mmCIF file of N, CA and C in Angstrom:
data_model
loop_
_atom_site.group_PDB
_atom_site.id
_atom_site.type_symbol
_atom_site.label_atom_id
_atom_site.label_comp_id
_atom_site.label_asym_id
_atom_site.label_seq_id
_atom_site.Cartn_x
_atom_site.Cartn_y
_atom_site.Cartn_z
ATOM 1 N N UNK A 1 -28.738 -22.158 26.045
ATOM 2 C CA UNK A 1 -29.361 -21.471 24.916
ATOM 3 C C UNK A 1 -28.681 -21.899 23.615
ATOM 4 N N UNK A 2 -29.268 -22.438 22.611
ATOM 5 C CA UNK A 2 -29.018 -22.821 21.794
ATOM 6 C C UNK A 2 -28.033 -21.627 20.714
ATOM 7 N N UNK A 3 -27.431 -21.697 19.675
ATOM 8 C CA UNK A 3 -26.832 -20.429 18.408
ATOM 9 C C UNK A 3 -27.998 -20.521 17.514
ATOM 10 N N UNK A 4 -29.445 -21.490 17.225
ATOM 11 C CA UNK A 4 -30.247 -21.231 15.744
ATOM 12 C C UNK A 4 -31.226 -19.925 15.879
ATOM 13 N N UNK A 5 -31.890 -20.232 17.046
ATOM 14 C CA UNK A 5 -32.642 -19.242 17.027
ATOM 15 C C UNK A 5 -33.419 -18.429 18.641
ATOM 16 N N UNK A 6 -32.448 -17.611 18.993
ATOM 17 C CA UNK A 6 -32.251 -17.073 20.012
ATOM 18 C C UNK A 6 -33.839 -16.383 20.450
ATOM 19 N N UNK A 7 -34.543 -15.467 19.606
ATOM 20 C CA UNK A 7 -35.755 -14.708 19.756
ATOM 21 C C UNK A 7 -36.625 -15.822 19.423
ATOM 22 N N UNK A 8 -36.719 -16.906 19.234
ATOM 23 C CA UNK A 8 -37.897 -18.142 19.490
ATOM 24 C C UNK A 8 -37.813 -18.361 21.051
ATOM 25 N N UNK A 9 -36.396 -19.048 21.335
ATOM 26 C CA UNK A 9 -36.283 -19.406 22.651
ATOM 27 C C UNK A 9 -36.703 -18.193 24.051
ATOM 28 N N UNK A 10 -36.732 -17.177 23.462
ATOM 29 C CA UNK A 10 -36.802 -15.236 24.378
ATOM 30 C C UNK A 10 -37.856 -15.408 24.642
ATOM 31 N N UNK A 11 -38.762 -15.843 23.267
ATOM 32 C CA UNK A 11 -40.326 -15.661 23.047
ATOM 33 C C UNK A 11 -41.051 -17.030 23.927
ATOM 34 N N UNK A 12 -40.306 -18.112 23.932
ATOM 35 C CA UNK A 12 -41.042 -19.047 24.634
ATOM 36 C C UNK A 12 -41.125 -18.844 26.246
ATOM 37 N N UNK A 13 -39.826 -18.362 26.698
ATOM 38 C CA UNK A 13 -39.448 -17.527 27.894
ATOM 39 C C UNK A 13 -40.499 -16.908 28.529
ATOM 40 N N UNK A 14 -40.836 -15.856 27.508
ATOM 41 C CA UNK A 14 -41.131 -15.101 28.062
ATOM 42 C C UNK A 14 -42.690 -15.279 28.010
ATOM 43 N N UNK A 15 -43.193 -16.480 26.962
ATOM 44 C CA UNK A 15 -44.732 -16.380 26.956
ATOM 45 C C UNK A 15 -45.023 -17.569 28.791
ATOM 46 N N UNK A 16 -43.824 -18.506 28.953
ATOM 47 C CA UNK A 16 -44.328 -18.700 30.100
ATOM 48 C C UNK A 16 -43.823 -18.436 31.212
ATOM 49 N N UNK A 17 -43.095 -17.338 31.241
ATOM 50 C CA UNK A 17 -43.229 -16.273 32.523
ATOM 51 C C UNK A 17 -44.441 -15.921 32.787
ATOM 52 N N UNK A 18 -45.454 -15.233 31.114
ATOM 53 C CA UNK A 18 -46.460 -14.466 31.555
ATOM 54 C C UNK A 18 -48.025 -15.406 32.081
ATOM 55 N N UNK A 19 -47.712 -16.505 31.199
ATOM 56 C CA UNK A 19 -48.585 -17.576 31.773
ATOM 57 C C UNK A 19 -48.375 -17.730 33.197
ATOM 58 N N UNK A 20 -47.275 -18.271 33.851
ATOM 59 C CA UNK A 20 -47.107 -18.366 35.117
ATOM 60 C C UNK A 20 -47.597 -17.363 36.090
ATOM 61 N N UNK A 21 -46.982 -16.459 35.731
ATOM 62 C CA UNK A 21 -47.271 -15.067 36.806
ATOM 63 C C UNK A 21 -49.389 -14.922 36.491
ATOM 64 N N UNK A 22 -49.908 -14.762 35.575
ATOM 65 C CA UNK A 22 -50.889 -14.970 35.421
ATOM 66 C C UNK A 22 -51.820 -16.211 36.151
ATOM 67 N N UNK A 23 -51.510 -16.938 36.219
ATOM 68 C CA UNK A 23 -51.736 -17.982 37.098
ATOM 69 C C UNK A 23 -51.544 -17.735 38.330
ATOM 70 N N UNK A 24 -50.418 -17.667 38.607
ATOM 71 C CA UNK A 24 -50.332 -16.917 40.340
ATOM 72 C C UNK A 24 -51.377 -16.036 40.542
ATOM 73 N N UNK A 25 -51.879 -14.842 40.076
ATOM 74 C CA UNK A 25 -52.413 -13.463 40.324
ATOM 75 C C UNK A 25 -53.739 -14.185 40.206
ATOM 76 N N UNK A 26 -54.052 -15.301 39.419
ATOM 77 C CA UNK A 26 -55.503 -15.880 39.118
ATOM 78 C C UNK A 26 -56.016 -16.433 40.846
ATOM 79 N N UNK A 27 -54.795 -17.209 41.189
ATOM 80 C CA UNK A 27 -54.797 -17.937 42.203
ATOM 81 C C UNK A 27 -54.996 -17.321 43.323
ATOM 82 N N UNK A 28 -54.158 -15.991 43.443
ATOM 83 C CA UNK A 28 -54.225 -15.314 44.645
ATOM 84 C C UNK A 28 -55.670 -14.209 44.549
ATOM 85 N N UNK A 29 -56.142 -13.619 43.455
ATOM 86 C CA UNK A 29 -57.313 -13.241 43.689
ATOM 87 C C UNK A 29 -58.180 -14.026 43.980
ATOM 88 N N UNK A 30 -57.974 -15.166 43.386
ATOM 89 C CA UNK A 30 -59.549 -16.373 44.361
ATOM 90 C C UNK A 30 -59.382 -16.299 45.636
ATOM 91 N N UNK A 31 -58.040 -16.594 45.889
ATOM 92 C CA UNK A 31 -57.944 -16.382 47.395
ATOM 93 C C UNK A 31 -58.644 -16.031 48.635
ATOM 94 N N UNK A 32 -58.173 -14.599 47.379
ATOM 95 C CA UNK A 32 -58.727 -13.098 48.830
ATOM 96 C C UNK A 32 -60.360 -12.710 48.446
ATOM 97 N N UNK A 33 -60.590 -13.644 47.167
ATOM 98 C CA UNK A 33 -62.012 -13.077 47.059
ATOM 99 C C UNK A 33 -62.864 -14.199 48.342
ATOM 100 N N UNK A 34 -62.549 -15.135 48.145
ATOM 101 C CA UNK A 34 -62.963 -16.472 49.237
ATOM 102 C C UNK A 34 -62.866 -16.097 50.180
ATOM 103 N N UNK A 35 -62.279 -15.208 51.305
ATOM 104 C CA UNK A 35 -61.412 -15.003 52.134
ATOM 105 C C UNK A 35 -62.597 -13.471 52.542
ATOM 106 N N UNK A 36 -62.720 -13.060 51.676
ATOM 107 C CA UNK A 36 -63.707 -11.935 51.906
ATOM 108 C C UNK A 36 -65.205 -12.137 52.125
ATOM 109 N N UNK A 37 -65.194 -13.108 51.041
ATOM 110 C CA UNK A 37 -66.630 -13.751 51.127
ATOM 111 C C UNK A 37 -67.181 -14.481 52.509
ATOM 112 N N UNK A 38 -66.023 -14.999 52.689
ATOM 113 C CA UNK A 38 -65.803 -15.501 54.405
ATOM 114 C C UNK A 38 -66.150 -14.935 55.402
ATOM 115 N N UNK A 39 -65.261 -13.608 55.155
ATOM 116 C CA UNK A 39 -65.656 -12.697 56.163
ATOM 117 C C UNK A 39 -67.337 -12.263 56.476
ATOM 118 N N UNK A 40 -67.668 -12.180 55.177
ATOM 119 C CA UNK A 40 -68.878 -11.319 54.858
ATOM 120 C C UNK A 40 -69.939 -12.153 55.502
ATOM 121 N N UNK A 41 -70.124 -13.235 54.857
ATOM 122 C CA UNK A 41 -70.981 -14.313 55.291
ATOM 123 C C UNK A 41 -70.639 -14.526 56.753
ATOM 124 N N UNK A 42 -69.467 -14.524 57.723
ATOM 125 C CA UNK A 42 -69.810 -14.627 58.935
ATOM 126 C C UNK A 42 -70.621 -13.821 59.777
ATOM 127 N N UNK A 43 -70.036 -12.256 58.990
ATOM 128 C CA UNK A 43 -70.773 -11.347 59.221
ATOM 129 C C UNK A 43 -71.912 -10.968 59.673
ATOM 130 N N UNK A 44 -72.898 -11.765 58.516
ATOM 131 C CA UNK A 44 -74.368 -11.463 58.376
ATOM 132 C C UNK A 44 -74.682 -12.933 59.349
ATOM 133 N N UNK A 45 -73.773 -14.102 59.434
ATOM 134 C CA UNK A 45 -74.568 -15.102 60.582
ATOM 135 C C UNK A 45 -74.264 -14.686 61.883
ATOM 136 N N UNK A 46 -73.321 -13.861 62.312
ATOM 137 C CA UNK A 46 -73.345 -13.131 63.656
ATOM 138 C C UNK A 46 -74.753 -11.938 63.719
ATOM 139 N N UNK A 47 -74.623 -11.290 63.085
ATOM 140 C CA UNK A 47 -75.761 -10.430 62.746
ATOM 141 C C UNK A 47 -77.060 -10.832 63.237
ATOM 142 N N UNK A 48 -76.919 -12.183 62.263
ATOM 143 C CA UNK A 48 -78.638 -12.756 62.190
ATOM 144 C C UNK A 48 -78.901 -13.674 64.026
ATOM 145 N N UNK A 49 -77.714 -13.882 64.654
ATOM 146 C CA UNK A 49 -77.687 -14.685 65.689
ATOM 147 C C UNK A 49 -78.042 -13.526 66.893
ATOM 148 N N UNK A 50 -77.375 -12.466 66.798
ATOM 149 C CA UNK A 50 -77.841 -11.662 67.846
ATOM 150 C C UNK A 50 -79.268 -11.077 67.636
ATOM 151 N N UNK A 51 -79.750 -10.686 66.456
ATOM 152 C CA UNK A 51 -80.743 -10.178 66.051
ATOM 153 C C UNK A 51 -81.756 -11.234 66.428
ATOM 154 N N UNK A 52 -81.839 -12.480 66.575
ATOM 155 C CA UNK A 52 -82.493 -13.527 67.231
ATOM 156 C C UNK A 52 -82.456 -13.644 68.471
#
C-alpha cells in the first residue's frame, strides 16, 4: 500500500471485491436457474412419454 493516497487504493479494493462477488452470484444464479430448467423440462418429457 502505497503513503499518497490510501482511500483511492480502499476504494479500488473494494469496487473490485464488489464486482467480483457480483459476478460469482451472476454465475451461480445461471447455474441453478439452468439446472431447474433442466429439471422442469425433463419433467414434462417424462410426463409426455408415459401419457403416450
Amino acid at each position: 500500500m502505497p503513503q499518497m493516497a490510501p482511500i483511492w487504493w480502499e476504494m479500488l479494493f473494494l469496487m473490485f471485491l464488489m464486482m467480483f462477488m457480483l459476478m460469482n452470484s451472476i454465475i451461480y444464479f445461471n447455474k441453478t436457474m439452468t439446472m431447474m430448467k433442466m429439471k422442469k423440462e425433463s419433467i414434462k418429457i417424462k410426463q409426455i412419454k408415459w401419457k403416450w
